[in-house]
mmCIF file of C-alpha atoms in Angstrom:
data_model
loop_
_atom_site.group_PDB
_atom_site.id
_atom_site.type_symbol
_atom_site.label_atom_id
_atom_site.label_comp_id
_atom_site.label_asym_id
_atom_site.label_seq_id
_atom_site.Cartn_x
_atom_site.Cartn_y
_atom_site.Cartn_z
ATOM 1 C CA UNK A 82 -17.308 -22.604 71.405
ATOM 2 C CA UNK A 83 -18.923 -25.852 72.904
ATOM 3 C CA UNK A 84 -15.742 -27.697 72.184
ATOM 4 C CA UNK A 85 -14.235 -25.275 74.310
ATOM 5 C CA UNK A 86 -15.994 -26.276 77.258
ATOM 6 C CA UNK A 87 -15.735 -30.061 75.987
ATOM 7 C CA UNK A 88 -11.919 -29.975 76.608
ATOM 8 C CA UNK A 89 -11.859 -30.812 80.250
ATOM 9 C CA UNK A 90 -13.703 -34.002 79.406
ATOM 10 C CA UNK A 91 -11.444 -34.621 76.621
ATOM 11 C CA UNK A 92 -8.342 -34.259 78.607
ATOM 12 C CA UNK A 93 -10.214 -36.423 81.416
ATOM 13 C CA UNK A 94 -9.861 -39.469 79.154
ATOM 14 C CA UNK A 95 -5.903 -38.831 78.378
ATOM 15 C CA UNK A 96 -4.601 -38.292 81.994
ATOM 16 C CA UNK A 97 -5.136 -39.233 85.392
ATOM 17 C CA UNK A 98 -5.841 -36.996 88.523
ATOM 18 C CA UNK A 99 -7.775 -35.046 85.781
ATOM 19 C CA UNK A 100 -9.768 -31.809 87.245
ATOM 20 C CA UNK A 101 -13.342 -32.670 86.620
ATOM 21 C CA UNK A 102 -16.756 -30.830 87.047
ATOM 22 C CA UNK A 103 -15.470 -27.657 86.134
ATOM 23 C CA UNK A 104 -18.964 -26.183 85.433
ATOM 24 C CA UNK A 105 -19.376 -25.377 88.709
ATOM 25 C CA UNK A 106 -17.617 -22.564 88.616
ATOM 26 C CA UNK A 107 -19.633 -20.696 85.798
ATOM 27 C CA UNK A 108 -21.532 -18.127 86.732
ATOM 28 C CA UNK A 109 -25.268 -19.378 86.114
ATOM 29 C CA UNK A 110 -27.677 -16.981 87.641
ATOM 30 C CA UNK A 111 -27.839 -13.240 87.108
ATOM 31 C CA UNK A 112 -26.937 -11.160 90.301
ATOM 32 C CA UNK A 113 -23.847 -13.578 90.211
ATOM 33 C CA UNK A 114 -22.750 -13.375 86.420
ATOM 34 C CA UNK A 115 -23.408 -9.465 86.351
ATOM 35 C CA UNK A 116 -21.253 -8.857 89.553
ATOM 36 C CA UNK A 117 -18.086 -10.634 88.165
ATOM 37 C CA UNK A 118 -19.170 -14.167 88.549
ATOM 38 C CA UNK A 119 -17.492 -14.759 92.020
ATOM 39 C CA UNK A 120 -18.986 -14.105 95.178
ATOM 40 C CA UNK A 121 -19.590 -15.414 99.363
ATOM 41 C CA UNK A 122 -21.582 -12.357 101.218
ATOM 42 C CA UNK A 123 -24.523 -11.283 98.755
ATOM 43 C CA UNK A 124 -27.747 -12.378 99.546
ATOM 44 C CA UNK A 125 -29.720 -10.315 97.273
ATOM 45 C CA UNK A 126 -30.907 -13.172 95.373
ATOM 46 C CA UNK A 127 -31.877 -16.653 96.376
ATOM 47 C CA UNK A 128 -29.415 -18.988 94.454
ATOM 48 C CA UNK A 129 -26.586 -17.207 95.956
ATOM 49 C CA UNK A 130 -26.674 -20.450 98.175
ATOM 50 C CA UNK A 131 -24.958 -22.015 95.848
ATOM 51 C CA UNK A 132 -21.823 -19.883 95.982
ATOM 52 C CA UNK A 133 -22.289 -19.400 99.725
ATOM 53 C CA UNK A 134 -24.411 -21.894 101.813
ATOM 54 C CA UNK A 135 -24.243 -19.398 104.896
ATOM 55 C CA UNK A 136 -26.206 -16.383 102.980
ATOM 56 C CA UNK A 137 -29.810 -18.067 103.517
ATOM 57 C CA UNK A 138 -31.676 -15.919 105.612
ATOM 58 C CA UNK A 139 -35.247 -16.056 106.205
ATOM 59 C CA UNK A 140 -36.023 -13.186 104.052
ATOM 60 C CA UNK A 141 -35.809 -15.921 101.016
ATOM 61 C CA UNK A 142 -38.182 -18.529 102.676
ATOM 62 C CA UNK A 143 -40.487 -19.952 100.104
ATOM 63 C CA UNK A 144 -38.765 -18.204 97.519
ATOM 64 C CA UNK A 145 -38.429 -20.149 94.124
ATOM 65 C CA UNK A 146 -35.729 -19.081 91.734
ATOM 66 C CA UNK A 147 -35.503 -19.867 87.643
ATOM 67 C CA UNK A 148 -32.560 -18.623 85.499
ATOM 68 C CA UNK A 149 -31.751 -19.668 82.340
ATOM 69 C CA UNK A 150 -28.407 -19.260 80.586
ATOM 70 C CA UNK A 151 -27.571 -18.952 77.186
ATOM 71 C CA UNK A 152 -23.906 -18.832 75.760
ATOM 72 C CA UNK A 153 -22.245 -18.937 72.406
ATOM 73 C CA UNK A 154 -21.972 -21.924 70.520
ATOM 74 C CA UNK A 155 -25.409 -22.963 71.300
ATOM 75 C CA UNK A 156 -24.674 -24.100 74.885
ATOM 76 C CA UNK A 157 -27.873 -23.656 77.427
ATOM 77 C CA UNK A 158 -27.890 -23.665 81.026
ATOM 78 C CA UNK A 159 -30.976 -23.860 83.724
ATOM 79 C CA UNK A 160 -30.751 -23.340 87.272
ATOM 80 C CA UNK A 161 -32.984 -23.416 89.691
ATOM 81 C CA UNK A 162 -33.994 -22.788 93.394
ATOM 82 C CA UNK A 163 -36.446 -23.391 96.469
ATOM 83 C CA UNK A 164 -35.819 -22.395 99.887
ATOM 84 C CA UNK A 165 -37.794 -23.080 102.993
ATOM 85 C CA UNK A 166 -38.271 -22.949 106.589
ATOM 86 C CA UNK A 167 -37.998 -26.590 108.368
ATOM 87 C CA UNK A 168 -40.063 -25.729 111.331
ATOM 88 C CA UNK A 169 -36.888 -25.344 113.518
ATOM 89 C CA UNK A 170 -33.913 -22.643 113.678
ATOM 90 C CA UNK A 171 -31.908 -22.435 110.310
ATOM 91 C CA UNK A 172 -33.099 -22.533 106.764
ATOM 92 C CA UNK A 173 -33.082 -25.499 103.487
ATOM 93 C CA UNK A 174 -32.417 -24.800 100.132
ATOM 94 C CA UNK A 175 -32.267 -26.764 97.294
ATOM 95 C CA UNK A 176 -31.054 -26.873 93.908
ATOM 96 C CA UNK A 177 -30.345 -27.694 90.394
ATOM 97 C CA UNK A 178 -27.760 -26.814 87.520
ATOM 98 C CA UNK A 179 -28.140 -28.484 84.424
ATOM 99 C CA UNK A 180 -25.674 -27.829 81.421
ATOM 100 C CA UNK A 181 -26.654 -28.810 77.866
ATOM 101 C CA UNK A 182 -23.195 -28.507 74.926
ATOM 102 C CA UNK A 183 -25.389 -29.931 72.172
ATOM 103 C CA UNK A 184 -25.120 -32.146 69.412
ATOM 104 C CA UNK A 185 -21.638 -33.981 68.581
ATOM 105 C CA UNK A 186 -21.387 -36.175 65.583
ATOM 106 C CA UNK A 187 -18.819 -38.889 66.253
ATOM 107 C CA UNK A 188 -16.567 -40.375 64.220
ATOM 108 C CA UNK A 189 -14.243 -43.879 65.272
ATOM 109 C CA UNK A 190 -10.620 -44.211 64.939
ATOM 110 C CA UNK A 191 -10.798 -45.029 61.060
ATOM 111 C CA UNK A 192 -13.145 -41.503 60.651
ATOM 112 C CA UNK A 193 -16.498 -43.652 60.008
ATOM 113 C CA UNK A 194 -19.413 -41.673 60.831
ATOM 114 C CA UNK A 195 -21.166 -43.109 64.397
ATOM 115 C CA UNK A 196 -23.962 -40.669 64.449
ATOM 116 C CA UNK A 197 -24.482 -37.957 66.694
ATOM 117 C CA UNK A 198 -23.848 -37.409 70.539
ATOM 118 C CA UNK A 199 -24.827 -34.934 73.303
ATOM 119 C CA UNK A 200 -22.783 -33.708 76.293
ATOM 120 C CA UNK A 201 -24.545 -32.886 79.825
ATOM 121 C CA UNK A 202 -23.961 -32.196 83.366
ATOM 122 C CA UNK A 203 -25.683 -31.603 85.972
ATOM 123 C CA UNK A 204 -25.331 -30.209 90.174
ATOM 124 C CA UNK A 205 -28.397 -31.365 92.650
ATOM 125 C CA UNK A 206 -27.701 -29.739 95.698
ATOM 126 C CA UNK A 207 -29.063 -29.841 99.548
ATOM 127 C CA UNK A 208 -27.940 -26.237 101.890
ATOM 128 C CA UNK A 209 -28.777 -25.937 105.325
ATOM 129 C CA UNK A 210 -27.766 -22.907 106.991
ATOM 130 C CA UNK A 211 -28.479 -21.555 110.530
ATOM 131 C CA UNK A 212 -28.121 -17.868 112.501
ATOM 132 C CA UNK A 213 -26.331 -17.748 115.912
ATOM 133 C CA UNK A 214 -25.361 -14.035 116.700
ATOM 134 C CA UNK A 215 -23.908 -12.159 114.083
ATOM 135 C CA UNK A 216 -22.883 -15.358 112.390
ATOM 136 C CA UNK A 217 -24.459 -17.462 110.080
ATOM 137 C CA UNK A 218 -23.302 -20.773 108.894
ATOM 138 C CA UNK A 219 -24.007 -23.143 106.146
ATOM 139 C CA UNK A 220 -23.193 -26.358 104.836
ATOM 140 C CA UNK A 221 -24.409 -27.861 101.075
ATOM 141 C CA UNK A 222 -24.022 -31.612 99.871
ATOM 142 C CA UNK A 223 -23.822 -31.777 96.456
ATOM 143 C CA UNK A 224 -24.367 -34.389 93.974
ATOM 144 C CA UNK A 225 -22.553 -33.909 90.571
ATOM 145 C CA UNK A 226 -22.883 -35.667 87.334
ATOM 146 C CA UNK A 227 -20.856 -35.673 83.694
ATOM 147 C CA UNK A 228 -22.452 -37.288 80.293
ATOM 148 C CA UNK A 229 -20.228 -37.651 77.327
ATOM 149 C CA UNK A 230 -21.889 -39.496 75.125
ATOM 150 C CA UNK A 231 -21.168 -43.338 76.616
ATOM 151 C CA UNK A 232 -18.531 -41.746 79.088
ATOM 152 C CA UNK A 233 -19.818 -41.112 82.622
ATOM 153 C CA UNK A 234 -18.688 -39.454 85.928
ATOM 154 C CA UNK A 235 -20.362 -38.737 89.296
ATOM 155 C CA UNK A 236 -18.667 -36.965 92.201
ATOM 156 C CA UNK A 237 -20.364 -35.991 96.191
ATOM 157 C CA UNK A 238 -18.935 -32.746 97.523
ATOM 158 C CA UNK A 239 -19.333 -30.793 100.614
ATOM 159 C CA UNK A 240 -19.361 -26.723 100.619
ATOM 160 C CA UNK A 241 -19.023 -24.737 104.128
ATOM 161 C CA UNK A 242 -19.331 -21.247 104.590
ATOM 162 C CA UNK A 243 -19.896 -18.743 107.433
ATOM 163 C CA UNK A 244 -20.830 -15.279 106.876
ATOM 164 C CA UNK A 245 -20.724 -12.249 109.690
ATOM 165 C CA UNK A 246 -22.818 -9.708 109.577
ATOM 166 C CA UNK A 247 -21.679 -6.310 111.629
ATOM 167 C CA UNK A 248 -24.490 -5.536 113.962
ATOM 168 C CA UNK A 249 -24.511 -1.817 113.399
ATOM 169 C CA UNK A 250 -22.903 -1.131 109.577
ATOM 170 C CA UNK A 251 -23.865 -2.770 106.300
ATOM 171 C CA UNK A 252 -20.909 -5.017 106.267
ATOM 172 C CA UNK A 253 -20.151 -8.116 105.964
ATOM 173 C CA UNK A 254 -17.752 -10.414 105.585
ATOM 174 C CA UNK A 255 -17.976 -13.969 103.740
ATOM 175 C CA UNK A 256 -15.858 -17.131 104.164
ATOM 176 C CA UNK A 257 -16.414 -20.586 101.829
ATOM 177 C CA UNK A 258 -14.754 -23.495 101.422
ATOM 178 C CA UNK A 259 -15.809 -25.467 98.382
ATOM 179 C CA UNK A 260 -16.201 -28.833 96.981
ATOM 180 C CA UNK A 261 -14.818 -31.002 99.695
ATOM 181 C CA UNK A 262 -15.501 -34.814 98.977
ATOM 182 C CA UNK A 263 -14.209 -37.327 96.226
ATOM 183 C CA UNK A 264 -15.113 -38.584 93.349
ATOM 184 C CA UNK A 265 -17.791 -41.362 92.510
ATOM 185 C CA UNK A 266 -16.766 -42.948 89.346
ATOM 186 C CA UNK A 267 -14.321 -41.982 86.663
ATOM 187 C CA UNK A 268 -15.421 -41.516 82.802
ATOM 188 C CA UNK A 269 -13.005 -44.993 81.830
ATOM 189 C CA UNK A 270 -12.255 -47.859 84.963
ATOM 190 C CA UNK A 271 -9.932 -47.292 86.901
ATOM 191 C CA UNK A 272 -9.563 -43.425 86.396
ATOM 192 C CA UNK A 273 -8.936 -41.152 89.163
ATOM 193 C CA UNK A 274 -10.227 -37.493 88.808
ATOM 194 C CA UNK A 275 -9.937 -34.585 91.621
ATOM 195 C CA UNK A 276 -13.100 -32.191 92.282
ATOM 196 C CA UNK A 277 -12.741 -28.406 91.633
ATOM 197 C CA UNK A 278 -12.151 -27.754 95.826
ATOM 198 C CA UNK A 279 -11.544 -23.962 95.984
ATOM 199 C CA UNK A 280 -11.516 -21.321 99.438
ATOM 200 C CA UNK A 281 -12.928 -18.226 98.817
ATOM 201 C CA UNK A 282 -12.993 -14.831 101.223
ATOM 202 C CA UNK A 283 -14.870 -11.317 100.299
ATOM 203 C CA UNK A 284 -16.362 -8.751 101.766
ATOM 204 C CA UNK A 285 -19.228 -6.308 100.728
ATOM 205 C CA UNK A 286 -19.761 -2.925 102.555
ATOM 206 C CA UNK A 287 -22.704 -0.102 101.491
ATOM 207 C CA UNK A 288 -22.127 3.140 103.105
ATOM 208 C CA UNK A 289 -24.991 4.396 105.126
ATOM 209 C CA UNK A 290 -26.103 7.724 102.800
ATOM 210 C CA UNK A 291 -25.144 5.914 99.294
ATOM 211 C CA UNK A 292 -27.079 3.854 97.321
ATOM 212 C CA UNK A 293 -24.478 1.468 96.573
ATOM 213 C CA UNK A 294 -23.117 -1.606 97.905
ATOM 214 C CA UNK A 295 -19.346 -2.499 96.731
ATOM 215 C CA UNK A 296 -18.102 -6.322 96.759
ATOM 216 C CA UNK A 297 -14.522 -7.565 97.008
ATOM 217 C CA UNK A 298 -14.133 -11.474 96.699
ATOM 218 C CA UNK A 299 -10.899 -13.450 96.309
ATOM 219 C CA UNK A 300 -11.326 -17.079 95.618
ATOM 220 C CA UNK A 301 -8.520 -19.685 94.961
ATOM 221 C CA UNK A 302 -6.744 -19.099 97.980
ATOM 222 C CA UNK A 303 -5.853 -22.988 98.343
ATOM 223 C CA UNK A 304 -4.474 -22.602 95.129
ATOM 224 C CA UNK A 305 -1.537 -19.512 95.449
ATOM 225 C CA UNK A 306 2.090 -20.305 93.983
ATOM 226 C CA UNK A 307 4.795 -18.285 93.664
ATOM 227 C CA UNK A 308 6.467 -18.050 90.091
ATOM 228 C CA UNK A 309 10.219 -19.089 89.478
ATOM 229 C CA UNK A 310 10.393 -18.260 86.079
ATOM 230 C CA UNK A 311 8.518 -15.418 85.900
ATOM 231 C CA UNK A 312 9.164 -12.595 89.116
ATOM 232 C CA UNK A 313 5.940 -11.140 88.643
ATOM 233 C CA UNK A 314 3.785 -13.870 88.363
ATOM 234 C CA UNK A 315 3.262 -14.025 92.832
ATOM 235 C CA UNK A 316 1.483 -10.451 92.089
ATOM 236 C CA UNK A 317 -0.757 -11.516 88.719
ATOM 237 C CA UNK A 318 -1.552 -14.180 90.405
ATOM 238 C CA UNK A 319 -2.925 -12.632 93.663
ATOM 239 C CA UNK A 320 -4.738 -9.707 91.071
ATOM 240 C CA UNK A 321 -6.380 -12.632 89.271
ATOM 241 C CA UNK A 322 -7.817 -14.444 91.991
ATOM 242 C CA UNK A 323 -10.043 -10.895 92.907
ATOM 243 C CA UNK A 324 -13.450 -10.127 91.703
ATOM 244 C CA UNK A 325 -14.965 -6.709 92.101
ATOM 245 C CA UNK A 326 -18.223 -5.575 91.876
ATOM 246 C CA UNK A 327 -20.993 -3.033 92.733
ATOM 247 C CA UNK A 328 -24.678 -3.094 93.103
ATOM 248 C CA UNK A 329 -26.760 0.599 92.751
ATOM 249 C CA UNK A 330 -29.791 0.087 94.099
ATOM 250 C CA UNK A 331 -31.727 3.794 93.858
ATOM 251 C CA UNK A 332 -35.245 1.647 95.258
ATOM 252 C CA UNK A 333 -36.069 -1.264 96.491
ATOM 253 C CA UNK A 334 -38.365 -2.597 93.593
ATOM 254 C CA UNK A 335 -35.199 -1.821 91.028
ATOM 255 C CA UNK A 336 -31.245 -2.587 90.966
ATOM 256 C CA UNK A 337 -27.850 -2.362 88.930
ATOM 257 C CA UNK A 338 -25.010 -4.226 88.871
ATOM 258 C CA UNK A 339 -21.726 -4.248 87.612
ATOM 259 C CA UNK A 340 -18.742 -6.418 87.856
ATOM 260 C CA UNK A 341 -15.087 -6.982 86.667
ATOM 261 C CA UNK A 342 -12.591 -10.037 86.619
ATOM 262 C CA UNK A 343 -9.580 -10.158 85.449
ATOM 263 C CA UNK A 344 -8.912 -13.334 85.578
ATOM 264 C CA UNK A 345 -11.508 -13.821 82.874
ATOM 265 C CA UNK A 346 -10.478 -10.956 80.609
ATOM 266 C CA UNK A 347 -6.685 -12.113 80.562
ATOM 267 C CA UNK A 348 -7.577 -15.890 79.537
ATOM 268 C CA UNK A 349 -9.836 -14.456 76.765
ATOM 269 C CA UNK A 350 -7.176 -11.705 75.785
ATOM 270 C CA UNK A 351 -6.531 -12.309 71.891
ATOM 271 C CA UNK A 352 -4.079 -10.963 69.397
ATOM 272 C CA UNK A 353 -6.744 -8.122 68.754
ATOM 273 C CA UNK A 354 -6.710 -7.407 72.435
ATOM 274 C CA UNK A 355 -9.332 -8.062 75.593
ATOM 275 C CA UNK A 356 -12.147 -5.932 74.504
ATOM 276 C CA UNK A 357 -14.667 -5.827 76.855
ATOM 277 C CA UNK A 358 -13.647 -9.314 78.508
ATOM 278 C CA UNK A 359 -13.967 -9.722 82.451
ATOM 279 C CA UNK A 360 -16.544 -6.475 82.268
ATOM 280 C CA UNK A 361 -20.428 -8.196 83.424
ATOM 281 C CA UNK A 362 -23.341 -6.126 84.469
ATOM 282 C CA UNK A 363 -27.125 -6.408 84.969
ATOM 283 C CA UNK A 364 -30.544 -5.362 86.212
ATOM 284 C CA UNK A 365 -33.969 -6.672 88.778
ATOM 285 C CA UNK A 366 -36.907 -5.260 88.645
ATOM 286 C CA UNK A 367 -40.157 -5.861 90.733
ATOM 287 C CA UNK A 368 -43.648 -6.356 88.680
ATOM 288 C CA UNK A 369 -46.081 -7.310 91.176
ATOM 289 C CA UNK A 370 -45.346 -10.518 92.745
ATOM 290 C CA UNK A 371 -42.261 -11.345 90.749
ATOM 291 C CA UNK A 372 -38.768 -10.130 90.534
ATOM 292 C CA UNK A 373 -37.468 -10.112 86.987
ATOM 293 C CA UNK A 374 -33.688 -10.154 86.197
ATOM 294 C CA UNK A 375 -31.165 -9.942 83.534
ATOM 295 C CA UNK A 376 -27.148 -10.323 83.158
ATOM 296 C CA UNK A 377 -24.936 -10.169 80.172
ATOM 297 C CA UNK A 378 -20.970 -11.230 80.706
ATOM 298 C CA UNK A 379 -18.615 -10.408 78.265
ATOM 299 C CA UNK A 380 -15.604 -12.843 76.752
ATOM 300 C CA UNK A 381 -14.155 -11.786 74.325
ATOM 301 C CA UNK A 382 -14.783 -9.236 71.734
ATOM 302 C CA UNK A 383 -16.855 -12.009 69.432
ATOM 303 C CA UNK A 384 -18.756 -13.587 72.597
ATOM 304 C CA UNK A 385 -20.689 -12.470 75.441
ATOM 305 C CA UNK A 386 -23.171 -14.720 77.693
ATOM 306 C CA UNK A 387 -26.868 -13.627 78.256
ATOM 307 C CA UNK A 388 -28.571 -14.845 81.841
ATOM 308 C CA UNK A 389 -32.420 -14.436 82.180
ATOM 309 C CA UNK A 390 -34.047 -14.813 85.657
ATOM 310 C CA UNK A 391 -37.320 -14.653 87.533
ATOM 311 C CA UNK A 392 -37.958 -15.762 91.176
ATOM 312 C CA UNK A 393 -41.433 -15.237 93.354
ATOM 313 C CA UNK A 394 -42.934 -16.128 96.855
ATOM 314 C CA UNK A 395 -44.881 -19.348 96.574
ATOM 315 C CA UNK A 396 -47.070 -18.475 99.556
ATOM 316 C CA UNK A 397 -47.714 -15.015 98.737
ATOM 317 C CA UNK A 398 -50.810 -14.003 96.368
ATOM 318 C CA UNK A 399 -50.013 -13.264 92.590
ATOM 319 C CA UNK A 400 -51.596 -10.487 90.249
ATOM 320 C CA UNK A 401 -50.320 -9.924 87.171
#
């Protein structure tokens, strides 16, 4: 499974304009993963700032976040959070993604053995985000990095988002525009690689007497072509580029979530079918002064990824 996610960087080194830092678009912290893995208006957790910089609010301040990701094939993820107020309007955040695909042994062109390699990358990212009305808008600058064994690349992106909030109803409605910037350095000289740049629009609505609160997200919409050779492919496409999801939430110290993307569970369809691919769902919890959480995303009928997560007030007093 790691070499699956090694084939980007492999087909970085063959061809030019080659999409690169593709991790960015894996779901790495819970709430996210279990409610489809795409979304721009939730704010139930802090690292949604990272999908979204426009959904810090100041009920996060001081909030530290931890989540660790494990998938098949032995690859580990970590992200991680901190939010704060700056003394003036708006809210910082920053964080950290770091992606581990293991141990490689290498071999040169005439198959001698040149010992064993590791693969990493990595997001460090700066959000500012501000409240004026029923608005609030963000903007994130991101610093992105790629290790294959000697092979190196380093991009700078810009995300901007603005969310609305409706001043009487729980809606609202989500707009981000992703990875805007260029790329550093290539892995080889001279080679010219193109960031993952994606829009995204949602919505999320929770009726007043339910305990429920439904998302909608499309993202890709910079991306939408219409098919020649196949009629239908205009409508898969628009299908795939949606996310659903749903978060119960019967008290405030415990939550459910649920999610489902198609887009997932048709490019890990297999001869034996989808299985439960594109399906994600999860729980939080409150104990004391921490919020515990947990998210499980499935791929394919072999695979499924498992996301672990706990985030606290620093300022606030701890009992255990």
């Amino acid at each position: 499974m790691s070499l699956l996610f090694l084939l980007p960087l492999a087909n970085a080194f063959a061809q030019t304009r080659e999409l690169a830092f593709q991790f960015l678009d894996q779901p790495s912290f819970t709430r996210l993963s279990s409610l489809g893995g795409v979304n721009v208006t939730s704010n139930s957790e802090l690292l949604f700032f990272m999908q979204n910089p426009a959904s810090l609010n100041e009920e996060n301040s001081n909030v530290a976040s931890f989540h660790y990701l494990n998938f098949p094939g032995g690859i580990n993820w970590g992200s991680a959070g901190y939010q704060w107020s700056p003394g003036f309007a708006g809210e910082f955040a920053v964080g950290l993604q770091l992606v581990s695909y293991g141990e490689f042994e290498g071999f040169d062109r005439f198959g001698v053995s040149t010992g064993d390699f590791s693969a990493q990358e990595f997001n460090l990212q700066l959000s500012y985000s501000r409240a004026k009305g029923v608005f609030n808008y963000g903007a994130t600058l991101k610093l992105m990095g790629s290790i294959l064994e000697s092979y190196q690349a380093y991009g700078l992106a810009m995300d901007l988002g603005v969310v609305y909030d409706h001043p009487k109803e729980d809606l609202r409605i989500g707009f981000v525009v992703k990875n805007l910037g260029l790329p550093i350095s290539g892995y080889l000289p001279d080679q010219k690689l193109r960031l993952p740049s994606d829009v995204r629009f949602g919505a999320s609505f929770k009726p007043k007497y339910m305990p429920v609160r439904f998302s909608w997200t499309l993202r890709n919409l910079n991306s939408m072509e219409r098919g020649i050779e196949e009629p239908d492919s205009f409508g898969r496409q628009a299908l795939e580029k949606m996310v659903w999801g749903a978060e119960i939430i019967p008290s405030e110290n415990f939550s459910l979530q649920i999610g489902y993307n198609l887009l997932v569970r048709r490019q890990f369809s297999g001869n034996s079918g989808a299985g439960s691919a594109g399906f994600s769902g999860g729980f939080a919890f409150r104990v004391k002064s921490f919020e515990l959480s947990y998210a499980r995303s499935f791929y394919n009928v072999a695979g499924a990824s498992n996301v672990f997560g706990v985030s606290t007030n620093l300022k606030k007093k701890r009992s255990f």
